[in-house]
Amino acid sequence: MKFFIDTANIAQIKEAKDLGILDGVTTNPSLMAKEGIRGEENILEHYIKICEIVKSDVSAEVISTDYKGIIAEGKKLAALHPNIVVKVPMIRDGVKALKYLSDQGIKTNCTLVFSAGQAILAAKAGATYVSPFLGRIDDSNWDGIQLISQIAQIYGLHGFQTLVLAASVRSSLHIVRCAEVGANVVTCPLDSILGLLKHPLTDIGLEKFLADYNKSQNESQKLKLETK
Ligand code: G3P
């Protein structure tokens, strides 16, 4: 399972990369706005900056909602860098545009997916990735993990090549559950990735190992001094 980070924050992207486990980045207009990136030129420059850091897939979302607009924007984004993945919303014109862009060899990520039916459409249109929003489904009292599992099962049964990219991941447990049910990729905040490191028994165990090591070092030093 690949790990993407879901942010436009350069410091967090660098920190995740430094950990050695980063496979890509996803962004969306809300995440760009959160970093204060405004205006088309600045937004495009920011995508290039991210691509130069991670050297792997970076999802950049279109703002247009009509077929022609999505295609034009998608081509512009794809031309920025070979690692750009054009993120297209799950709407009627979005599906048409996904098919067109995929046929042109442009990588795509179908976003705002909340049902298995939508995921089937995205796969039929040839999307590289499909992004079911697991956390937002949980928020609405549905089972987000159940949806990830259902999509993974359908894609496996029918041999769809589209990769299941679990989005709106909110916790470390979400990541583990996604791995269990067959997500190909998780995109998550840095905190959820770092949360996987934590276990109190690891800390207690390490403290004991180091204390025992130091104790035996002190004893051997003492023995050396006594035999001199
Ligand atoms: O990848 C989609 C993600 O950014 C949405 O997350 O937490 O706003 O539902 P959230």
XYZ file of C-alpha atoms and ligand atoms in Angstrom:
238
model
C 0.000 0.000 0.000
C 1.359 3.403 -0.989
C 1.474 6.372 1.389
C 0.576 9.805 0.054
C 0.452 12.912 2.206
C -2.713 15.008 1.941
C -1.429 18.565 2.271
C -0.019 21.546 0.404
C 2.248 22.396 3.348
C 5.866 22.279 2.165
C 7.370 21.694 5.631
C 5.073 18.696 6.235
C 5.784 17.273 2.780
C 9.531 17.530 3.469
C 9.110 15.913 6.902
C 7.152 12.974 5.441
C 9.740 12.601 2.683
C 12.522 12.646 5.251
C 10.871 9.676 6.984
C 11.619 7.691 3.812
C 8.126 6.307 3.281
C 6.456 8.931 1.093
C 5.043 7.805 -2.266
C 3.183 10.938 -3.344
C 1.101 13.989 -2.481
C -2.548 14.949 -2.877
C -3.882 18.480 -2.669
C -7.250 20.131 -3.150
C -8.444 23.744 -3.331
C -9.195 23.796 0.425
C -5.683 22.590 1.294
C -4.098 25.180 -1.050
C -6.221 27.943 0.508
C -5.202 26.759 3.995
C -1.557 27.452 3.053
C -2.502 30.894 1.736
C -1.665 29.984 -1.892
C -3.849 32.311 -4.002
C -3.980 33.300 -7.654
C -3.463 30.963 -10.604
C 0.213 31.756 -11.106
C 1.094 31.110 -7.443
C -0.958 27.929 -7.398
C 0.789 26.540 -10.488
C 4.208 27.476 -9.078
C 3.334 25.737 -5.807
C 2.507 22.500 -7.656
C 5.899 22.613 -9.396
C 7.623 23.206 -6.043
C 5.873 20.123 -4.571
C 6.751 18.005 -7.632
C 10.409 18.955 -7.298
C 10.448 17.832 -3.671
C 8.702 14.480 -3.939
C 9.559 13.260 -7.463
C 6.430 11.069 -7.456
C 2.701 11.497 -8.131
C 1.210 14.859 -7.099
C -2.556 15.357 -7.475
C -3.583 18.845 -8.609
C -7.295 19.596 -8.729
C -9.202 21.386 -11.491
C -11.641 24.170 -10.592
C -13.744 23.965 -13.758
C -16.950 21.966 -13.720
C -17.696 21.872 -17.468
C -16.153 19.402 -19.938
C -14.177 21.921 -22.023
C -12.954 23.783 -18.957
C -11.833 20.589 -17.185
C -9.957 19.432 -20.302
C -8.215 22.779 -20.799
C -7.286 23.040 -17.129
C -6.262 19.383 -16.972
C -3.895 19.787 -19.926
C -2.387 22.922 -18.385
C -1.811 21.168 -15.060
C -0.383 18.038 -16.719
C 2.059 20.171 -18.726
C 3.535 21.592 -15.492
C 5.439 18.438 -14.582
C 5.428 14.737 -15.590
C 4.353 13.739 -12.061
C 1.155 15.787 -12.014
C -2.039 13.750 -11.654
C -5.118 15.730 -12.703
C -7.786 15.586 -10.025
C -11.303 15.714 -11.447
C -14.580 15.760 -9.486
C -17.126 12.944 -9.820
C -19.687 14.845 -11.875
C -21.130 14.142 -15.328
C -18.687 16.363 -17.236
C -15.919 15.115 -14.950
C -16.485 11.519 -16.051
C -16.382 12.571 -19.722
C -13.202 14.542 -19.087
C -11.612 11.611 -17.201
C -12.145 9.434 -20.274
C -10.652 12.067 -22.578
C -7.629 12.765 -20.361
C -6.985 9.050 -19.751
C -7.103 8.405 -23.514
C -4.480 11.153 -23.909
C -2.198 9.311 -21.472
C -2.690 11.920 -18.726
C -2.835 10.502 -15.182
C -6.090 11.274 -13.343
C -7.572 11.076 -9.863
C -11.353 11.032 -9.589
C -12.241 12.880 -6.400
C -15.324 13.367 -4.191
C -16.362 9.733 -4.489
C -18.898 8.523 -1.934
C -20.410 5.365 -3.456
C -19.437 2.146 -5.214
C -21.475 3.221 -8.249
C -19.400 6.375 -8.615
C -16.218 4.305 -8.268
C -17.367 1.978 -11.076
C -17.957 4.984 -13.353
C -14.494 6.389 -12.547
C -12.892 3.040 -13.397
C -14.893 2.730 -16.647
C -13.640 6.198 -17.599
C -10.062 4.979 -17.088
C -9.134 7.036 -14.012
C -5.666 6.225 -12.642
C -6.911 6.701 -9.070
C -10.330 6.853 -7.434
C -10.634 8.807 -4.166
C -13.417 7.655 -1.825
C -13.675 10.095 1.110
C -13.607 7.725 4.035
C -13.676 10.246 6.924
C -16.556 12.247 5.465
C -18.567 9.030 5.017
C -17.945 8.165 8.685
C -19.052 11.733 9.550
C -22.413 11.060 7.942
C -22.969 7.849 9.930
C -22.065 5.510 7.066
C -19.140 3.090 7.159
C -16.205 4.548 5.198
C -14.034 1.427 5.513
C -16.914 -0.707 4.243
C -16.992 1.433 1.081
C -13.209 1.136 0.543
C -13.543 -2.641 0.926
C -16.511 -2.805 -1.490
C -14.684 -0.800 -4.174
C -11.490 -2.875 -3.790
C -13.575 -6.047 -4.139
C -15.423 -4.822 -7.245
C -12.207 -3.652 -8.933
C -10.541 -6.987 -8.156
C -13.509 -9.007 -9.488
C -13.661 -7.109 -12.757
C -9.973 -6.461 -13.279
C -10.301 -2.656 -13.254
C -6.830 -1.075 -13.277
C -7.925 2.043 -11.340
C -6.165 2.255 -7.969
C -8.214 2.733 -4.791
C -6.834 5.831 -3.061
C -8.479 6.183 0.347
C -8.887 9.917 1.037
C -10.219 11.957 3.954
C -8.204 9.699 6.245
C -8.408 11.034 9.782
C -6.444 8.631 12.002
C -3.722 6.011 12.216
C -6.419 3.371 12.720
C -7.984 4.410 9.398
C -4.626 3.656 7.736
C -4.428 0.170 9.258
C -8.068 -0.595 8.342
C -7.425 0.596 4.759
C -4.476 -1.799 4.545
C -6.692 -4.653 5.812
C -9.425 -4.111 3.229
C -7.149 -3.690 0.225
C -6.768 0.042 -0.483
C -3.878 0.577 -2.920
C -3.031 4.004 -1.533
C -3.867 6.044 1.558
C -3.546 9.798 1.545
C -3.341 11.190 5.038
C -2.296 14.080 7.222
C 1.261 13.850 8.611
C -0.063 13.277 12.153
C -1.900 10.098 11.129
C 1.274 8.729 9.533
C 3.414 9.597 12.566
C 0.740 8.115 14.848
C 1.598 4.682 13.425
C 4.946 4.901 15.235
C 3.417 5.091 18.674
C 3.117 2.257 21.178
C 3.767 2.664 24.928
C 5.396 -0.792 25.134
C 7.954 0.306 22.515
C 8.917 3.285 24.698
C 9.025 1.186 27.888
C 11.011 -1.570 26.133
C 13.550 0.862 24.687
C 14.022 2.582 28.036
C 14.743 -0.805 29.655
C 17.183 -1.894 26.908
C 19.144 1.358 27.241
C 19.113 1.223 31.053
C 20.418 -2.380 31.004
C 23.113 -1.441 28.498
C 24.266 1.517 30.601
C 24.226 -0.585 33.776
C 26.417 -3.290 32.219
C 28.808 -0.640 30.813
C 29.181 0.886 34.281
C 29.783 -2.542 35.812
C 32.484 -3.419 33.308
C 34.183 -0.023 33.876
C 34.100 -0.664 37.624
C 35.605 -4.161 37.138
C 38.418 -2.719 34.991
C 39.281 -0.156 37.680
C 39.275 -2.814 40.421
C 41.632 -5.164 38.500
C 44.201 -2.383 37.767
O -8.216 13.954 0.411
C -9.416 14.609 0.708
C -9.251 15.297 1.996
O -8.381 16.386 1.887
C -10.512 15.668 2.657
O -10.271 15.457 3.976
O -10.646 15.659 6.365
O -11.483 17.446 4.789
O -12.572 15.216 4.877
P -11.309 15.982 5.068
